[in-house]
Each structure stands twice: as C-alpha cells, then as structure tokens.
CSV table of C-alpha atoms (C1' of nucleotides) in Angstrom, one decimal:
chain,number,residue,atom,x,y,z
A,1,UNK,CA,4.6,-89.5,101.4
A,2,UNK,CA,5.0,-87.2,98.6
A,3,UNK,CA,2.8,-84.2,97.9
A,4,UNK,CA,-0.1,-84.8,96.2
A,5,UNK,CA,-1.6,-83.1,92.7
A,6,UNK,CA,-4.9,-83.2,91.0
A,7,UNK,CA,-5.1,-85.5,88.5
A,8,UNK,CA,-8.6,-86.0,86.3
A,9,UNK,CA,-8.2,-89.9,86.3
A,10,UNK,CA,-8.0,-90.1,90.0
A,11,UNK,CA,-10.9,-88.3,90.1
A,12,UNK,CA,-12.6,-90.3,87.9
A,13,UNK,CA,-11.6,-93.2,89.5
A,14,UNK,CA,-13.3,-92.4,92.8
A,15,UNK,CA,-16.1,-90.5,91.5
A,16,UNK,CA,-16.9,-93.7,89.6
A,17,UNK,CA,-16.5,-95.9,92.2
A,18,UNK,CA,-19.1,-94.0,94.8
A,19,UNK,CA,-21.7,-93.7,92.2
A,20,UNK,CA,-21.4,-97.5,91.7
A,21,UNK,CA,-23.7,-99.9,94.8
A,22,UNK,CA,-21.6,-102.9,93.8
A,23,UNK,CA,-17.6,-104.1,94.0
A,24,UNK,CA,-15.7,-103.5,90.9
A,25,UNK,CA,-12.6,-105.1,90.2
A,26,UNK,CA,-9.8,-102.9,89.2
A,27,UNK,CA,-10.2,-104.5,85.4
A,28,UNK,CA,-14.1,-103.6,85.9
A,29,UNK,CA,-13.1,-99.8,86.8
A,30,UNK,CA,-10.6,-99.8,83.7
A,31,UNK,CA,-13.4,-100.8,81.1
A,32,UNK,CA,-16.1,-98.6,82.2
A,33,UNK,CA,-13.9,-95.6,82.8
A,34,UNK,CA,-12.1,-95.9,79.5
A,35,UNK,CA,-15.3,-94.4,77.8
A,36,UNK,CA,-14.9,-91.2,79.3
A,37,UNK,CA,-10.9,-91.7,78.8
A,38,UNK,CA,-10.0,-93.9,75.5
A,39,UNK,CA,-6.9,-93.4,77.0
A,40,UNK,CA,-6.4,-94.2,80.1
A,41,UNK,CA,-4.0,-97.3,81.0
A,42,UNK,CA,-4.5,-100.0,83.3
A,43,UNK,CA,-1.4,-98.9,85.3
A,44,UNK,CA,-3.1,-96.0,85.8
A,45,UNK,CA,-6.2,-97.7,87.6
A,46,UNK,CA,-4.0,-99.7,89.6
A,47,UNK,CA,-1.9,-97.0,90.8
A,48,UNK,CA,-5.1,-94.9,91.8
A,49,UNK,CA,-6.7,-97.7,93.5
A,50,UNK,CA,-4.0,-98.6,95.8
A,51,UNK,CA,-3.1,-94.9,96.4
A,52,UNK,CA,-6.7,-93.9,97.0
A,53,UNK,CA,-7.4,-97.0,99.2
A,54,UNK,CA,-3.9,-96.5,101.3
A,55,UNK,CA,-5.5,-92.7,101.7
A,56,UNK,CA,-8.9,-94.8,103.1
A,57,UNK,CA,-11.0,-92.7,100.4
A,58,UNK,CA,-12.0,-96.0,98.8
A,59,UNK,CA,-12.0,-99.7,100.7
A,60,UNK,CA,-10.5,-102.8,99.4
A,61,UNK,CA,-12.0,-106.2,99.8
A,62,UNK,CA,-10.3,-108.8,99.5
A,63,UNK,CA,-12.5,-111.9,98.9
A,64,UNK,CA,-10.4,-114.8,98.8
A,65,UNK,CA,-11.3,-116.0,94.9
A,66,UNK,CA,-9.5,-114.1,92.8
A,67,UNK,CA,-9.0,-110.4,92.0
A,68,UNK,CA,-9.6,-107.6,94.7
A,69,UNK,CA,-12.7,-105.4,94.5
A,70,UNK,CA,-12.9,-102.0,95.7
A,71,UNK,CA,-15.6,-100.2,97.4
A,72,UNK,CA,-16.3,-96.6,97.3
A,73,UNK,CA,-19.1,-96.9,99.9
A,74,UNK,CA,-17.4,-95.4,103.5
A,75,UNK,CA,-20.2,-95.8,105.6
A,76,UNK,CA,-19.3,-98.6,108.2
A,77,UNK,CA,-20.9,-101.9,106.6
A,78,UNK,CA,-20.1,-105.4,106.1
A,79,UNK,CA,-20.1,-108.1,103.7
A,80,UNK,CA,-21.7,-111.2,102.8
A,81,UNK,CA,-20.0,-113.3,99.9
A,82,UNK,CA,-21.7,-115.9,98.2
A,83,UNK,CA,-19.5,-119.1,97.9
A,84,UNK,CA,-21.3,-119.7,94.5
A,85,UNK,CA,-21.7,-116.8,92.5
A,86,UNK,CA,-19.1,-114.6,94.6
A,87,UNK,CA,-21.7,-112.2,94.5
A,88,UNK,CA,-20.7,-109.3,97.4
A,89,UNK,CA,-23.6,-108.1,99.4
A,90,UNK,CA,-23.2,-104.9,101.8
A,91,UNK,CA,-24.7,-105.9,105.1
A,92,UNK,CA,-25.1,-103.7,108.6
A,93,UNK,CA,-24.0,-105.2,111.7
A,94,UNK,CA,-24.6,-103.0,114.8
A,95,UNK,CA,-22.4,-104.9,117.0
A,96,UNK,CA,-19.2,-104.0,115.3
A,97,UNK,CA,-18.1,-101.1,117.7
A,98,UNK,CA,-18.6,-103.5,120.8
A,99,UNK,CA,-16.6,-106.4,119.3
A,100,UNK,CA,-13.7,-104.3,118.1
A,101,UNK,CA,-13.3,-103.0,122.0
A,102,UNK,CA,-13.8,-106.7,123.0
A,103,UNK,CA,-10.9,-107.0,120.2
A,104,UNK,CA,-8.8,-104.3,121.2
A,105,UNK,CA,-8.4,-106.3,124.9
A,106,UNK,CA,-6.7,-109.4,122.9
A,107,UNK,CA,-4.9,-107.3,120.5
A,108,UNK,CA,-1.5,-107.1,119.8
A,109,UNK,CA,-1.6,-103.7,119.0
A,110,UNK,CA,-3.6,-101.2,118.6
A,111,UNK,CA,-6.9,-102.0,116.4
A,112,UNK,CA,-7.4,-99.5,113.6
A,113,UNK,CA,-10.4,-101.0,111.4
A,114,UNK,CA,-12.1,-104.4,110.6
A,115,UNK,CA,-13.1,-106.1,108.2
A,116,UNK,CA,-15.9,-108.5,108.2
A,117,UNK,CA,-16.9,-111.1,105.4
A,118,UNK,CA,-19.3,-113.4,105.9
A,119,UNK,CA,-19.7,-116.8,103.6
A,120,UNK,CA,-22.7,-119.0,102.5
A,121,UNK,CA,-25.1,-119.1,100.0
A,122,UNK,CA,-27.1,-116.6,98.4
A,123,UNK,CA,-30.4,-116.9,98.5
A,124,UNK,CA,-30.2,-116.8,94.5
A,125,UNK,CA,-28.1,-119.5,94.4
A,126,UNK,CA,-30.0,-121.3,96.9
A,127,UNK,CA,-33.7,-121.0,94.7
A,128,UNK,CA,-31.7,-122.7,92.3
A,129,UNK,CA,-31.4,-125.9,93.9
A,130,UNK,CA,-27.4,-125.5,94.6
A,131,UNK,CA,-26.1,-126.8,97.5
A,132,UNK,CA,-22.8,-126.4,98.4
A,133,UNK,CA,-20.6,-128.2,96.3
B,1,UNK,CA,-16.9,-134.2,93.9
B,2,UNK,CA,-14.4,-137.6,93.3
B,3,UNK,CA,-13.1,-140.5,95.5
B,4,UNK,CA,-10.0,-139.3,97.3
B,5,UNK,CA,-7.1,-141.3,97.4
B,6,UNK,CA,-4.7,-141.4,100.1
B,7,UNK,CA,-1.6,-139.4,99.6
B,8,UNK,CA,1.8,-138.5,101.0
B,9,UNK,CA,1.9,-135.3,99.7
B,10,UNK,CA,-1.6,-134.0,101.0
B,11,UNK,CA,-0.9,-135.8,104.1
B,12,UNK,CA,2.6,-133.9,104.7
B,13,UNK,CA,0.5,-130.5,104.0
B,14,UNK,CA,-2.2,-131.0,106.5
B,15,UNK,CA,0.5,-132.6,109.0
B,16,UNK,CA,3.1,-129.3,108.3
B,17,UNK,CA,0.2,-127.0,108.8
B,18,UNK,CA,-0.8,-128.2,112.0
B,19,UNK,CA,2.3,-128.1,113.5
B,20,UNK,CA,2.9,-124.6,113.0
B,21,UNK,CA,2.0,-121.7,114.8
B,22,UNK,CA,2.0,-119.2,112.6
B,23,UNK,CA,0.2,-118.3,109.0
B,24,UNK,CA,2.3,-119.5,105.8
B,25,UNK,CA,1.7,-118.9,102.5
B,26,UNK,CA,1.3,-121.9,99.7
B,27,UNK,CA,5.3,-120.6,98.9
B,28,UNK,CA,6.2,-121.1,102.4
B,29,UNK,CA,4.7,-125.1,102.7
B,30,UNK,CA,6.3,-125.4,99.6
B,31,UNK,CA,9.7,-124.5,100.4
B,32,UNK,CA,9.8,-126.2,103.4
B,33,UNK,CA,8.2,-129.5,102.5
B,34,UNK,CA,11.1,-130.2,100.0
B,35,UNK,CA,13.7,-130.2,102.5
B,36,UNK,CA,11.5,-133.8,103.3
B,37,UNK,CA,10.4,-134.1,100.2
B,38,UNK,CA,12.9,-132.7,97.2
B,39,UNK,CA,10.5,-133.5,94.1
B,40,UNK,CA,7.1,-132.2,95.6
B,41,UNK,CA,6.3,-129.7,93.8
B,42,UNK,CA,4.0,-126.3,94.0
B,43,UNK,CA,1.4,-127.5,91.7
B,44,UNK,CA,1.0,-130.3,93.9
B,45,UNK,CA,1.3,-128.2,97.0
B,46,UNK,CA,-1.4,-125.6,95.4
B,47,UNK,CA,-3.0,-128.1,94.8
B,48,UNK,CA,-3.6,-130.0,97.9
B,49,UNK,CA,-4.3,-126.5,100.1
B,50,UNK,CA,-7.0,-125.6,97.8
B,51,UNK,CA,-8.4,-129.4,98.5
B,52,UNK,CA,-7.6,-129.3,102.2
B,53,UNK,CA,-9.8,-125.7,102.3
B,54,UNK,CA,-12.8,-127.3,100.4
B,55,UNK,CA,-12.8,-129.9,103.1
B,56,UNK,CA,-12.3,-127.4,105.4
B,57,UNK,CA,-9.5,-128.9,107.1
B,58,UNK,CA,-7.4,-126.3,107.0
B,59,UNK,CA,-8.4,-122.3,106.9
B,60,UNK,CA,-7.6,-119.8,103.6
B,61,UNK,CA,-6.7,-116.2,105.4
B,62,UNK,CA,-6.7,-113.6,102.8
B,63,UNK,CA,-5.1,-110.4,104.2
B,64,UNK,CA,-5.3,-108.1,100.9
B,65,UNK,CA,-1.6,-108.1,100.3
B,66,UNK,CA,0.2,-110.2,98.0
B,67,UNK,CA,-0.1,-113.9,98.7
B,68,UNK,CA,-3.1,-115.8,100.2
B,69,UNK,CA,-1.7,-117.6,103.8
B,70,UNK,CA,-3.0,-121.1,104.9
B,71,UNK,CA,-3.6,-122.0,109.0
B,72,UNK,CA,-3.9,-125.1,110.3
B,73,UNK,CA,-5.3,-124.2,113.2
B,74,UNK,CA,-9.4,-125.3,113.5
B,75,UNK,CA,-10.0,-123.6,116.9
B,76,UNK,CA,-12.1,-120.8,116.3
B,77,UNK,CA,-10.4,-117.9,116.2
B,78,UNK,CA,-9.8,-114.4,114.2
B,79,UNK,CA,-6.7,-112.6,113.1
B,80,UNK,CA,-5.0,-109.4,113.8
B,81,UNK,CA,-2.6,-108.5,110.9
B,82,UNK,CA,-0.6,-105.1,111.6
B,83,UNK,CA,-0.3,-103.1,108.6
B,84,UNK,CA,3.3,-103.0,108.6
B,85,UNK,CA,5.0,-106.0,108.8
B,86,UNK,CA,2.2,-107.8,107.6
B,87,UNK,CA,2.6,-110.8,110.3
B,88,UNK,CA,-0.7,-112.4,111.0
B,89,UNK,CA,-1.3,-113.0,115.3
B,90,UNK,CA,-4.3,-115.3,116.4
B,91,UNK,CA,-6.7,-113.7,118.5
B,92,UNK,CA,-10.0,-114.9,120.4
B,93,UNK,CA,-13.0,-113.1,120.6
B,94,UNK,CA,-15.6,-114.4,122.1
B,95,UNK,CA,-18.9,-112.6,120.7
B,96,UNK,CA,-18.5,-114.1,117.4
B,97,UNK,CA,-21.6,-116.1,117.7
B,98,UNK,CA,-23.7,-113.9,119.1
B,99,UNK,CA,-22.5,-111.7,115.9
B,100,UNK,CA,-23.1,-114.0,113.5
B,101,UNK,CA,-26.8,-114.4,114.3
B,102,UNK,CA,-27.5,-111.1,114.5
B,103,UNK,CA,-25.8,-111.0,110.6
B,104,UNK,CA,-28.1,-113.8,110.1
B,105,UNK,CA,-31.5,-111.5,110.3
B,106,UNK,CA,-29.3,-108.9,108.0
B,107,UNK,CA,-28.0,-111.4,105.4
B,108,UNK,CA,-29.2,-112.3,101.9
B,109,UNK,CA,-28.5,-115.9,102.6
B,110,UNK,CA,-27.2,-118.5,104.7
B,111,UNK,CA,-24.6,-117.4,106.7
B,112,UNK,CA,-22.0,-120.7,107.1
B,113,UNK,CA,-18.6,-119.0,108.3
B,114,UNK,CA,-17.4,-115.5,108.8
B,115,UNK,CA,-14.0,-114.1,108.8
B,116,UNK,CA,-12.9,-111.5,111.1
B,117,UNK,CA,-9.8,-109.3,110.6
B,118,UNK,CA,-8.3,-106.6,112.5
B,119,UNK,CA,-6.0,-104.0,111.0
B,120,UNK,CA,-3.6,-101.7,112.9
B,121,UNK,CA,-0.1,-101.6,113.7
B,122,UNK,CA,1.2,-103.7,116.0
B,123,UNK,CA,3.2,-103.4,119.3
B,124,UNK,CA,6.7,-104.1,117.7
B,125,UNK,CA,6.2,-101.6,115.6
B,126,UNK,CA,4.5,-99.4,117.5
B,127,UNK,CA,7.3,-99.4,119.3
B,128,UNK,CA,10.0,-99.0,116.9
B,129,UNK,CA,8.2,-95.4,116.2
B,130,UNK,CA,7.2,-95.8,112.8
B,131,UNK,CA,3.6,-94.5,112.5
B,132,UNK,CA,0.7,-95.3,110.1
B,133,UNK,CA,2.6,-94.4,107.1
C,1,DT,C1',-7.1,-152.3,86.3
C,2,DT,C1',-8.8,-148.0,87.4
C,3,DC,C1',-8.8,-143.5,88.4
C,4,DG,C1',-7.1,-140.1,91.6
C,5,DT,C1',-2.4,-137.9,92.2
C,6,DT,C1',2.0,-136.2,91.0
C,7,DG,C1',5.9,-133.6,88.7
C,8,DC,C1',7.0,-130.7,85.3
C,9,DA,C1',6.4,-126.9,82.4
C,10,DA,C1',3.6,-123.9,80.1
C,11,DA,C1',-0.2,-120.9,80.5
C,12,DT,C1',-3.2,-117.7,82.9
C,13,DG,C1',-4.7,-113.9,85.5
C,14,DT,C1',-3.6,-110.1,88.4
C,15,DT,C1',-0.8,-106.4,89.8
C,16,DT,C1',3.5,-103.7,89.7
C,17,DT,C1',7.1,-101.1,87.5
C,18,DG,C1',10.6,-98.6,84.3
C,19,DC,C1',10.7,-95.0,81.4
C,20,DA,C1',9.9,-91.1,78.5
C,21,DC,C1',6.4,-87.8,78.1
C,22,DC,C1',2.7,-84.8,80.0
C,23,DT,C1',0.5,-81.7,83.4
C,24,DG,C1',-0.9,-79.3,87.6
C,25,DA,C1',0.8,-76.0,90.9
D,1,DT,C1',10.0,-74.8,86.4
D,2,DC,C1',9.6,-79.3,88.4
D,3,DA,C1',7.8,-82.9,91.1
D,4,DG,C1',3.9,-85.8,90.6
D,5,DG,C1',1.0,-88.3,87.3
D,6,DT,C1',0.2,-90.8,82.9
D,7,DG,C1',0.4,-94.3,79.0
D,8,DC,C1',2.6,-98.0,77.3
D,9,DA,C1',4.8,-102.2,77.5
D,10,DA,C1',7.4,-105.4,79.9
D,11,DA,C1',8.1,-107.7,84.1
D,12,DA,C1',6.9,-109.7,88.3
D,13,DC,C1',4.0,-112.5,91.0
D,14,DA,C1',0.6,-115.8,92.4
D,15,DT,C1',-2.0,-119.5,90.9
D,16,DT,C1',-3.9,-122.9,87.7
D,17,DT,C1',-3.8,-126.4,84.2
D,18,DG,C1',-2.5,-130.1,80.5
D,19,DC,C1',-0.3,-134.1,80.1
D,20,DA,C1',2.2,-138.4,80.6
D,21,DA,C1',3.8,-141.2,84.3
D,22,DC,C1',2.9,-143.0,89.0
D,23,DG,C1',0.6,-145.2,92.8
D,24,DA,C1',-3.4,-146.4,96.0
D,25,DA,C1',-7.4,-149.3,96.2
DNA sequence: TTCGTTGCAAATGTTTTGCACCTGA
DNA sequence: TCAGGTGCAAAACATTTGCAACGAA
C-alpha cells in the first residue's frame, strides 16, 4: 500500500457521507459534492470510495439491485431493504456479536466482519396496498 | 406476473445449478451450458436466473465485488467469502431464526428473508502468509 | 393460434483505467 | 522534488432490452 496524502476531495467525500443518515450511491455522492467542487470527476468519487471503504472509514453495501451504496455510519448496525422501493433502513440487532462466535466455529477462516441485510416490505410500501409482486 | 411456459433452457439452469457445489456467476452458467447447448445464449441465461430468483428457486448472493453469483442450494444456510480470493464457502448457523425475530421488533417492515455474510480471509490464504492487505 | 421464450445484437448502467497535469509533503 | 491525487475521456464489465423467429400449450 502506498503512502497516503491529503487530498480535499477525499475529505469531502467522507465528510459528506457521515453528515448524510441515508445510502448514497457513488453517482449520488458525485452530484451533491460537485457544488462545492464544479470540478470534481466521477473517477475521482470512485477511486475515493473504494479507497476509503478498503481503509474501513466508510461501509459498502451491496444490495443486490443495482449500484452499490456507501455508508459513512460506523457504528455496528444492520440493514433492512425493501424489495419495492429498495429503500435501505439502518436497523440494531444485539445478537450480532453472539452469532459471529457461533460463526467463527463453522468458519473457514478467520471471521473479520458481517454483514446483515434483511428483505421485505416496507411498511410504506405495504400502506400502499403492494404485495409482493 | 405471466403464464410460464416450459423451457429447456430455464430447465438446464435450475438443473446446472443444483448440481453444483459451489457459487457461479450468470458468466459461469453461461459458459458451461454451451458445451450442452452451443446457441444458448446470456440473455437467455440472464434471463432465466433473474426468473428462477423471483420464484425463489434459486438464491442471488451479492458479495460487493464485481459479478452477482447464483446458488442452487435451498437449504438454509449463509456464506463466508474471504476477502482475498473471493471464493464463496457455505456455512450453517443455527441462530438465524432466533435473529431474525428479534430484527423483527427492530424492523420497519416485514422481514421475509435475510442474508448473512461473513468477511475475512480464509484458511488457504491465511496460510499462504498474505495478511489483510 | 397464441403468447411466452429464445438468439442475436445493440443499448444501458456502473465502475475502472490510462494519461498528462496538479498538488501536498 | 516527487510520489500520490485529479480531471477527463475512453474502456471495460455486467446486465438488460428490442425484435423477429421459434416452440409449448
């Protein structure tokens, strides 16, 4: 791993993301950060997200329906995902420490984090009469 | 949602999924189904895993890198995927239900399935000394 | 006959990358 | 000064889709 400089967009990058409560897309983050900087490329983002995630500063979520979303929450929490509106709720589960020992016991290797979506319908989506499909 | 048809091709998706053990991607099926079929082709294969997953005969694993991996295999169970090579291992836990009613009381809907991922490096290449990065 | 399914190819959407220039240490 | 970071544009991937032909019911 090279060393690693200052750089004002990764700043802004992260500082965005932890003043935000919701999941932002990389293509989300772009838009909204290019009013402070008219400038800055998409590349950029990208580069900054994947660096900041690999340094665990940020957490990617990867939801299954198209593009990843990043969280700049770190406390531990989990998600719910609504299967209509792919909305991403932050939910706390206590249990999380005793089932990643359980884990660990049927592990291959050596359990480092978790991640844990759950799926069903909102209960936005359900008020609205949706079911399912 | 439509009538469904029978068809060869779905059929020799769900059928090559089940018989395999481990997690392969919609490239993978693909690649593998034209040695019995030489005209299938990925559209159709796309096309029939995103099907087969609506039905919920088969299982979408998203592990946030690259490619989305398909698994045939209904039993419950969760995944360990080591950060390094990226190969995807079946394990069981067992307090999964117990977990998913307690996220039940926490949840801003219905829970209906939950996904359950481990990350870490795994004992192959723990072994071959690399560490986390 | 009907309508879901297929193969093909083009289109779409997301993410990565090469390169010349810029900037923090 | 110089390695890391940036903007830009092109490329690389992964996945979806339009359409005419095909095939199951």
């Amino acid at each position: 791993m090279p060393a690693r400089k200052y750089s004002r967009q990764r700043e802004a990058v992260k500082h965005f993301l932890m003043t935000r409560r919701d999941h932002p897309t990389a293509d989300t983050v772009y838009s909204c950060l290019r009013e402070d900087f008219p400038n800055i490329s998409l590349g950029t983002v990208y580069r900054n997200l994947s660096l900041l995630a690999e340094l665990g500063e940020i957490h990617r979520i990867s939801t299954g329906s198209g593009a990843e979303h990043f969280d700049g929450n770190l406390e531990p929490h989990q998600h719910f995902i609504c299967s209509r509106c792919h909305t991403i709720y932050d939910i706390r589960v206590d249990q999380v420490d005793t089932l990643m020992d359980a884990a660990q016991k049927a592990s291959p290797g050596s359990i480092e984090s978790c991640h844990l979506n759950f799926y069903g319908l909102c209960d936005q989506c359900a008020s609205k009469g949706f079911n399912e499909n």
